[in-house]
Coordinates of C-alpha atoms and ligand atoms in Angstrom, one line a residue:
X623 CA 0.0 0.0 0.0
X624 CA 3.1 2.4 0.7
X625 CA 5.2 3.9 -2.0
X626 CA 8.7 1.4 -1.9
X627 CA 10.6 4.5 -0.8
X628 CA 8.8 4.6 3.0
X629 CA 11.2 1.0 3.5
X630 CA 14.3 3.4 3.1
X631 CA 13.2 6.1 6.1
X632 CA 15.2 5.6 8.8
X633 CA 13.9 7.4 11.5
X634 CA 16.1 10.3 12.6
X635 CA 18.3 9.4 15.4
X636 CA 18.4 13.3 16.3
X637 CA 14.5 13.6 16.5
X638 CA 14.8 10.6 18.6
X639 CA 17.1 11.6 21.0
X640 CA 16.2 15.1 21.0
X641 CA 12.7 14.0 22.6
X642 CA 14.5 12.3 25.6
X643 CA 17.1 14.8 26.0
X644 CA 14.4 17.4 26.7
X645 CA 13.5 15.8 29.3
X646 CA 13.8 17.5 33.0
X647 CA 17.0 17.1 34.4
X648 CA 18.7 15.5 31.2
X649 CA 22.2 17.3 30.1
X650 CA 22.2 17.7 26.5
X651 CA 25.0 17.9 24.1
X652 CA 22.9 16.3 21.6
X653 CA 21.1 18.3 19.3
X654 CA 22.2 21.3 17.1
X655 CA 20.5 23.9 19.7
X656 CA 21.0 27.3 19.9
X657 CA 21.5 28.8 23.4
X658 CA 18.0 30.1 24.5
X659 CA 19.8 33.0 25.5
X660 CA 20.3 33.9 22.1
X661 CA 17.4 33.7 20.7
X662 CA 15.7 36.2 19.0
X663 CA 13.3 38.4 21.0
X664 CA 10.2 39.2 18.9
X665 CA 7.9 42.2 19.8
X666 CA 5.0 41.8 17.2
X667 CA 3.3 44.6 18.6
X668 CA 6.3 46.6 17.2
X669 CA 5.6 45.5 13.5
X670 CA 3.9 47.8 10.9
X671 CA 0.2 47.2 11.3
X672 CA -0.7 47.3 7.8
X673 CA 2.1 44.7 6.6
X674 CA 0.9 42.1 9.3
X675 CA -2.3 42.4 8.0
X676 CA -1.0 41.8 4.6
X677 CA 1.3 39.1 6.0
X678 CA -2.3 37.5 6.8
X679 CA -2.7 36.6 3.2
X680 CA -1.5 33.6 1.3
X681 CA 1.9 35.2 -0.4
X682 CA 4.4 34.3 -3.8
X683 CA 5.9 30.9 -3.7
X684 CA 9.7 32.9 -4.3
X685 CA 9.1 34.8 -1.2
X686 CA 8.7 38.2 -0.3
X687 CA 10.2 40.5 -2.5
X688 CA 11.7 42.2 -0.2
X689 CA 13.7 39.7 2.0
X690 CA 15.1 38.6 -1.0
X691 CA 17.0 41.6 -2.0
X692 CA 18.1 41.7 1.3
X693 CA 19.6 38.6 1.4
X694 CA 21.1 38.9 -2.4
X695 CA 22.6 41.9 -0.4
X696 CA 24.2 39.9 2.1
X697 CA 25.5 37.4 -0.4
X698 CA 27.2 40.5 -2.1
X699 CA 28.7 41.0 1.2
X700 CA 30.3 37.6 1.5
X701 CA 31.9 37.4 -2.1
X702 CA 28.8 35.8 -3.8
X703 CA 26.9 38.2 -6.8
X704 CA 23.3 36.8 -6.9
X705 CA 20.3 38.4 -8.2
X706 CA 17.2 38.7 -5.9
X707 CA 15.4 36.4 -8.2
X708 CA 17.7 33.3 -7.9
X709 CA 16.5 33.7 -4.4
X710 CA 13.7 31.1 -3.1
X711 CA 13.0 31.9 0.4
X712 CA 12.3 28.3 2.8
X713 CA 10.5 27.1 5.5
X714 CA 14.2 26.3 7.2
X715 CA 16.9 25.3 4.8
X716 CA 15.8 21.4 5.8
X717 CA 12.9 22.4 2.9
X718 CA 16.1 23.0 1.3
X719 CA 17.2 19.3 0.8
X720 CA 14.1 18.0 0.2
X721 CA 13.6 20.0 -2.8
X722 CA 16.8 19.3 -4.0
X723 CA 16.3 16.0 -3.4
X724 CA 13.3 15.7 -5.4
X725 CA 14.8 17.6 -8.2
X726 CA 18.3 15.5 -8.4
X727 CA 17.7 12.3 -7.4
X728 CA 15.9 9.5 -8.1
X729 CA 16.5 5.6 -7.9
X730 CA 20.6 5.0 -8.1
X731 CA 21.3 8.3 -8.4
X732 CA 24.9 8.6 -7.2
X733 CA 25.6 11.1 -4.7
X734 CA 28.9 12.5 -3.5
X735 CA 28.8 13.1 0.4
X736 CA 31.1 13.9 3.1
X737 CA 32.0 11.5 5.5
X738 CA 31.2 13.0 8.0
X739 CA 28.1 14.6 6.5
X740 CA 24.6 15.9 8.1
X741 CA 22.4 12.8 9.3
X742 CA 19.1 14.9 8.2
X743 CA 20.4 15.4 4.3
X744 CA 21.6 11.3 4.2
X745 CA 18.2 10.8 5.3
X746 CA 16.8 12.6 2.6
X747 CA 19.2 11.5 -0.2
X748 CA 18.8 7.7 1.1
X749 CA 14.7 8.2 0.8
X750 CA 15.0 9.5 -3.0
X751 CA 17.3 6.4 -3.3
X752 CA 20.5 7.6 -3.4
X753 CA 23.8 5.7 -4.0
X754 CA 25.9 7.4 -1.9
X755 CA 29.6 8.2 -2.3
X756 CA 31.7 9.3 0.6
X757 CA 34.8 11.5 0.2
X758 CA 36.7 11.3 3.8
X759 CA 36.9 14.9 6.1
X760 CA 39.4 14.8 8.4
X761 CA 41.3 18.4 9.2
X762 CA 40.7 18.6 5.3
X763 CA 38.8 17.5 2.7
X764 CA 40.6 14.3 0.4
X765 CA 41.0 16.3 -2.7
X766 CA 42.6 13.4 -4.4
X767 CA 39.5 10.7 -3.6
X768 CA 37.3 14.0 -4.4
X769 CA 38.9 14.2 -7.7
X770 CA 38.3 10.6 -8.0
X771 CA 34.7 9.9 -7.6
X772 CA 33.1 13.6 -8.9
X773 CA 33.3 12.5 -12.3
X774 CA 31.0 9.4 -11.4
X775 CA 28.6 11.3 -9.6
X776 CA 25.6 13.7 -10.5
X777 CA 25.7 15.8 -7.5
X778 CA 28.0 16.5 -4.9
X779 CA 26.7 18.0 -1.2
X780 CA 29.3 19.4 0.8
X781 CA 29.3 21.4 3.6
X782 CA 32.0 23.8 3.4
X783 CA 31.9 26.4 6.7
X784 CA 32.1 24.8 10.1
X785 CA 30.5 21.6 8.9
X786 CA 28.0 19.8 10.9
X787 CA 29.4 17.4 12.9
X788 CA 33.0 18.1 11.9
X789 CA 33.3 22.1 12.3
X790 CA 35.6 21.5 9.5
X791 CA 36.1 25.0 7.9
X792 CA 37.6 24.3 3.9
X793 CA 40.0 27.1 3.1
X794 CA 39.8 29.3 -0.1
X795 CA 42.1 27.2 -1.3
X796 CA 40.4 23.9 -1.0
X797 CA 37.1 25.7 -1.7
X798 CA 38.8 26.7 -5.7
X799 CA 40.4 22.9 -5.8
X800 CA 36.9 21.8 -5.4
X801 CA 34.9 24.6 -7.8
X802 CA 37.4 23.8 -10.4
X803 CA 36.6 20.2 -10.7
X804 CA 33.2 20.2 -10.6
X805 CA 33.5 22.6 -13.2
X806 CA 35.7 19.8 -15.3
X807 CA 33.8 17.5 -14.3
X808 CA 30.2 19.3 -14.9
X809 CA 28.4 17.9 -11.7
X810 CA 25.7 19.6 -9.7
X811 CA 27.8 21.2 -6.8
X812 CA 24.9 21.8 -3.6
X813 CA 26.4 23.6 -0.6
X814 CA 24.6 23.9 2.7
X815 CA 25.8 27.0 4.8
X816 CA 23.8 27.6 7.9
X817 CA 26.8 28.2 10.1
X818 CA 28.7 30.7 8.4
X819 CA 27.8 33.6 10.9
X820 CA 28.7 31.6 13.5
X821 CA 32.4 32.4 13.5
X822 CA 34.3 32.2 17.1
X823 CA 38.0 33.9 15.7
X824 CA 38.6 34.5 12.1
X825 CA 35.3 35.0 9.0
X826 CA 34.8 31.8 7.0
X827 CA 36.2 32.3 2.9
X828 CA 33.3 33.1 0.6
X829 CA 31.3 30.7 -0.2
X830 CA 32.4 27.6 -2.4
X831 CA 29.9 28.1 -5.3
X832 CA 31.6 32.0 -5.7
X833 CA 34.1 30.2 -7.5
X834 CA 32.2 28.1 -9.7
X835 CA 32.5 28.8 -13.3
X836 CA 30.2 26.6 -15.5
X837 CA 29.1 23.8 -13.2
X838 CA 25.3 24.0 -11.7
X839 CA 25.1 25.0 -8.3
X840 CA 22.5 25.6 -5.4
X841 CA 23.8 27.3 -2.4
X842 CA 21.8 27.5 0.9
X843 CA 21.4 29.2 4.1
X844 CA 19.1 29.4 7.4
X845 CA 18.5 32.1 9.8
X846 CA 17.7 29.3 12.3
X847 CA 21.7 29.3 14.1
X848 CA 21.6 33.2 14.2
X849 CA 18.3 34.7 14.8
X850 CA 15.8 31.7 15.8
X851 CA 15.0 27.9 14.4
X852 CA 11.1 28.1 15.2
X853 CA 11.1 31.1 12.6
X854 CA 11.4 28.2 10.4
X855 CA 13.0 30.5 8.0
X856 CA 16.1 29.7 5.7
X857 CA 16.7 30.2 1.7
X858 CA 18.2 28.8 -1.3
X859 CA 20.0 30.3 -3.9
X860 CA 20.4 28.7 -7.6
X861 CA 21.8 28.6 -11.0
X862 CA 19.3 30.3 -13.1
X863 CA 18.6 26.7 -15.2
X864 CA 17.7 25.2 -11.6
X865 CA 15.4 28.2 -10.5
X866 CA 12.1 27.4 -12.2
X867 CA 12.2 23.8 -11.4
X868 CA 13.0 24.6 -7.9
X869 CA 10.0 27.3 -7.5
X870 CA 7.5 25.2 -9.2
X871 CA 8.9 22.1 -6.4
X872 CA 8.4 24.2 -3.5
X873 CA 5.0 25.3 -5.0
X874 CA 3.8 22.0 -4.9
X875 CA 5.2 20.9 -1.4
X876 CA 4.3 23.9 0.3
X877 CA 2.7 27.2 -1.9
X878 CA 4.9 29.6 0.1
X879 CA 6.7 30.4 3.2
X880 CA 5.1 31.4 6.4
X881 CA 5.0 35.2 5.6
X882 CA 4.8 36.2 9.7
X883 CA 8.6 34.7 9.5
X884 CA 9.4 36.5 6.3
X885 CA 8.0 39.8 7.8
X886 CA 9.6 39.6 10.9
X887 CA 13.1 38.8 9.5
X888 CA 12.4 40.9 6.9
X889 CA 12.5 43.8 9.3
X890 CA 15.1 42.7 11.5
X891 CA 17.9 42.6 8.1
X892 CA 16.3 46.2 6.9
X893 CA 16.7 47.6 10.3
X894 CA 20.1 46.5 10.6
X895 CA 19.4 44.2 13.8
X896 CA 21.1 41.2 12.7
X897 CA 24.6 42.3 13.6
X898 CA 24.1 44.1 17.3
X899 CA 22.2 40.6 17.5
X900 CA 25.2 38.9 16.1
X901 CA 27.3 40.1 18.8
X902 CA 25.6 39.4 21.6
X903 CA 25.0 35.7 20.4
X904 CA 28.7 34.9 19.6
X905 CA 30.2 35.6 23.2
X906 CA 27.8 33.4 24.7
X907 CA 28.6 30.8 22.2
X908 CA 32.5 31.1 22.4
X909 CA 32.5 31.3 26.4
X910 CA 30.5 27.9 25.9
X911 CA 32.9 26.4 23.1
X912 CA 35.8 27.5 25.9
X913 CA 34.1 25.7 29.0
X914 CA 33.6 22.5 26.7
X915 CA 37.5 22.7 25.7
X916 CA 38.6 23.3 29.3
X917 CA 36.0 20.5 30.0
X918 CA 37.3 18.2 27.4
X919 CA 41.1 19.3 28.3
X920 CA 40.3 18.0 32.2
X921 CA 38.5 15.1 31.7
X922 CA 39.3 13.5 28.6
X923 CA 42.5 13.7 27.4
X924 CA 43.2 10.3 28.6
X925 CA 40.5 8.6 26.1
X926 CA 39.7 11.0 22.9
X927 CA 41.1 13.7 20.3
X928 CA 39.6 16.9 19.5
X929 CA 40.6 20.0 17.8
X930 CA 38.8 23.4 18.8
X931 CA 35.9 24.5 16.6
X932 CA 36.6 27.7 14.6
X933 CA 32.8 28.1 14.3
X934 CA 29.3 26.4 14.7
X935 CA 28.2 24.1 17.3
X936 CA 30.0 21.4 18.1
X937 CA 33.1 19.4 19.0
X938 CA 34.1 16.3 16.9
X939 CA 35.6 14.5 19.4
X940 CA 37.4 10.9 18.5
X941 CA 37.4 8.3 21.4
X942 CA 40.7 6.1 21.8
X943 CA 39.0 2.7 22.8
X944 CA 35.4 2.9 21.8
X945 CA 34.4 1.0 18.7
X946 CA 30.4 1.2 19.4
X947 CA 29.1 4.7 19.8
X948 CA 25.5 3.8 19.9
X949 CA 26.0 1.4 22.7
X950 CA 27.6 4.6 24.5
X951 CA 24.7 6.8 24.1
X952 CA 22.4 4.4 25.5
X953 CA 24.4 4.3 28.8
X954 CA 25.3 7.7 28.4
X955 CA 20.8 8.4 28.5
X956 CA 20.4 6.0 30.9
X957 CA 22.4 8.4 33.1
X958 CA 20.7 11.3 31.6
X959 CA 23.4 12.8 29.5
X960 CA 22.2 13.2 25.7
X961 CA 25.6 12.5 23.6
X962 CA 25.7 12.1 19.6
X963 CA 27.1 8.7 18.0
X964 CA 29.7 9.4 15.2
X965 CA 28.3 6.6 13.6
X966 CA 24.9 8.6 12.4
X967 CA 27.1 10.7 10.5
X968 CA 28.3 7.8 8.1
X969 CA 27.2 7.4 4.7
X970 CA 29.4 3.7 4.9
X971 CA 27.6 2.9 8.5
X972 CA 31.1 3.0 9.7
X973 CA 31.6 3.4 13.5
X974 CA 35.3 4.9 13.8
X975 CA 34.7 6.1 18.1
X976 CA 33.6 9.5 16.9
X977 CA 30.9 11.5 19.1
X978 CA 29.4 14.5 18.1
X979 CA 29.2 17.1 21.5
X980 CA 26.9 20.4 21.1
X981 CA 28.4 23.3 23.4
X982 CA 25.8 26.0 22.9
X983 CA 22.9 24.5 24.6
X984 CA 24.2 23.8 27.7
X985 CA 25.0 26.1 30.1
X986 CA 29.2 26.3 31.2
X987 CA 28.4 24.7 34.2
X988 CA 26.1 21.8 33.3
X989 CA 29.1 21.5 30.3
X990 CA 31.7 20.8 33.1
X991 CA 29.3 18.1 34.7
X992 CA 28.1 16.7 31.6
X993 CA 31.9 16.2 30.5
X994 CA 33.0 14.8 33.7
X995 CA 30.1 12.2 33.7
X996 CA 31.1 10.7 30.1
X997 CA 34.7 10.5 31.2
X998 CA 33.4 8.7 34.3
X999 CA 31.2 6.5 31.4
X1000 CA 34.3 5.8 29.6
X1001 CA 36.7 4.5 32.8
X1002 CA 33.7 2.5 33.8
Ligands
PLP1407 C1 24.1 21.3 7.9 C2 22.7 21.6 8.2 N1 21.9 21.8 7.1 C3 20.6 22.2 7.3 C4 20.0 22.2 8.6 C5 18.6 22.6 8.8 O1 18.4 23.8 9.4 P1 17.1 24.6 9.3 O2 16.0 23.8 8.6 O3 16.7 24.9 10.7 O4 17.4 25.9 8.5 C6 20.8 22.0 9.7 C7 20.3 22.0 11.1 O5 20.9 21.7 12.1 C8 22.2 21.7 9.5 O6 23.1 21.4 10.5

């Protein structure tokens, strides 16, 4: 009675987990949270009457009009000439993946990933029916296996800035290494970006597809990580060829935005609130990246490897004598910490003792305990 493709969706482990680890009492480093103290603050009483009225109304599939330039506008600012019509506004740049997973793949479609990649977008891929091919990330991205598998692949998803789980940032130099051979090599390059602003010493190099030449590209971003994820606002950006396939997708999935969310970061980019917002957010998030590495630095540098994130949310942190990360988490819940297995970040299914450690929800002190518990897990 169900299409075929139900049999390939694996439940998300993060959904999964995320619902125990907001449990009372439980110390999470599971999710991809931002810190509830840097949350965006909305006053809707402060919004224009007359647009909240208009925001009311069912709205264009693109997105408003508005927000769009703005965000062209911030591209510009980054290194990355768009026009505000290759903008398609999203409800979260998770609506990202889906579309482009509808319009790339079908059945044995292969797929270049990282390894490490994102769980959610594996998901995704895997329920289109994906054959997925990993390129290894480890303090770099494999050029040489890169240039190896791209030209057997139709599209390649890579997550260049402060990737998720890795933090791995790709410098301009890898970033041209990579433009230039999808170019050759004329494959669909997608890059997911929703950690850019989330920078803890030096900016992240301009985006990967600003130095594409020829290949098709879709870049995307979210303004869940800096200004709120229940906004459920992101946005994708696209070679003009991909554009009209990708408005009439989102069309049909979802006719448009949620215009309340368009409006009110609409007014928070044209008022110039994002950056004083910015700054508040990031020492919150650095004084919690510090606790973690003090944390990590105390209690478990006798079992695991880490380096320090240069931005987003987490520490990649690789256990010396643990080959079954899932079992951990399980002892780790029954003990109410929430932890991430490496292994739900593996295309291959490979568990290499990996666990993925989110420092911004937590606050520094419940870090320190948290930290101290899974070494105590790990001598047990
Ligand atoms: C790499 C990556 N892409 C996309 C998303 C989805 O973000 P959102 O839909 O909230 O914009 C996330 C969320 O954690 C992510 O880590």
């Amino acid at each position: 009675m169900l299409a075929q493709r139900i049999e390939r969706l694996t439940s998300s482990l993060v959904r999964d987990i995320l619902a125990v680890a907001q449990r009372p009492g439980v110390i999470s480093f599971a999710g991809g949270l931002p810190a509830s103290e840097a949350l965006l603050n909305v006053d809707l009483a402060a919004l224009p009457p007359e647009l909240l009225a208009n925001a009311m109304q069912y709205g264009p599939t693109e997105g408003e009009r508005g927000l769009r330039e703005h965000v062209a506008e911030r591209m510009a600012k980054i290194g990355f000439e768009c026009r505000a019509d290759q903008v398609l506004i999203l409800n979260g740049s998770q609506q990202g993946i889906d579309l482009v997973s509808k319009l790339m793949i079908e059945e044995g479609t292969p797929v270049l990933v990282e390894e490490p990649a994102y769980l959610a977008a594996l998901q995704s891929f895997k329920l289109f029916g994906a054959d997925l091919r990993t390129v290894p990330l480890h303090q770099g991205v494999d050029i040489d296996a890169l240039a190896a598998i791209l030209p057997s692949v139709q599209m390649a998803y890579l997550t260049p800035t402060f990737q998720n789980p890795s933090a791995y940032c790709y410098s301009e130099a890898e970033r041209k290494a990579v433009a230039a051979l999808a170019d050759t090599h004329g494959v669909c390059l997608f890059e997911d970006d929703p950690y850019r602003e989330l920078a803890y010493d030096t900016p992240a190099p301009a985006p990967l597809v600003s130095f594409i030449q020829s290949a098709p590209w879709i870049y995307q971003g979210s303004f869940s990580k800096t200004l709120a994820p229940g906004l459920r606002l992101g946005f994708l950006i696209a070679h003009p060829d991909l554009m009209p396939h990708l408005i009439r997708l989102k069309q049909a999935a979802d006719l448009h935005s949620n215009r309340l969310s368009q409006l009110i970061v609409s007014q928070i980019l044209a008022t110039g609130q994002l950056e004083p917002h910015l700054a508040k957010s990031l020492p919150i998030y650095r004084e919690r990246r510090d606790a973690m590495a003090a944390a990590l630095q105390q209690h478990l540098s006798n079992h695991a490897t880490w380096s320090l994130p240069a931005g987003g949310l987490f520490f990649w942190v690789k256990l010396h004598c643990v080959s079954d990360t899932l079992a951990l988490m399980r002892r780790a819940l029954a003990q109410n910490l929430a932890i991430m297995p490496g292994v739900a970040f593996m295309a291959s299914g490979r568990d290499d003792g990996y666990l993925r450690l989110n420092f911004s929800h937590a606050k520094p002190e419940q870090i320190e305990a948290g930290i101290a518990q899974l070494a105590a897990l790990l001598t047990e």
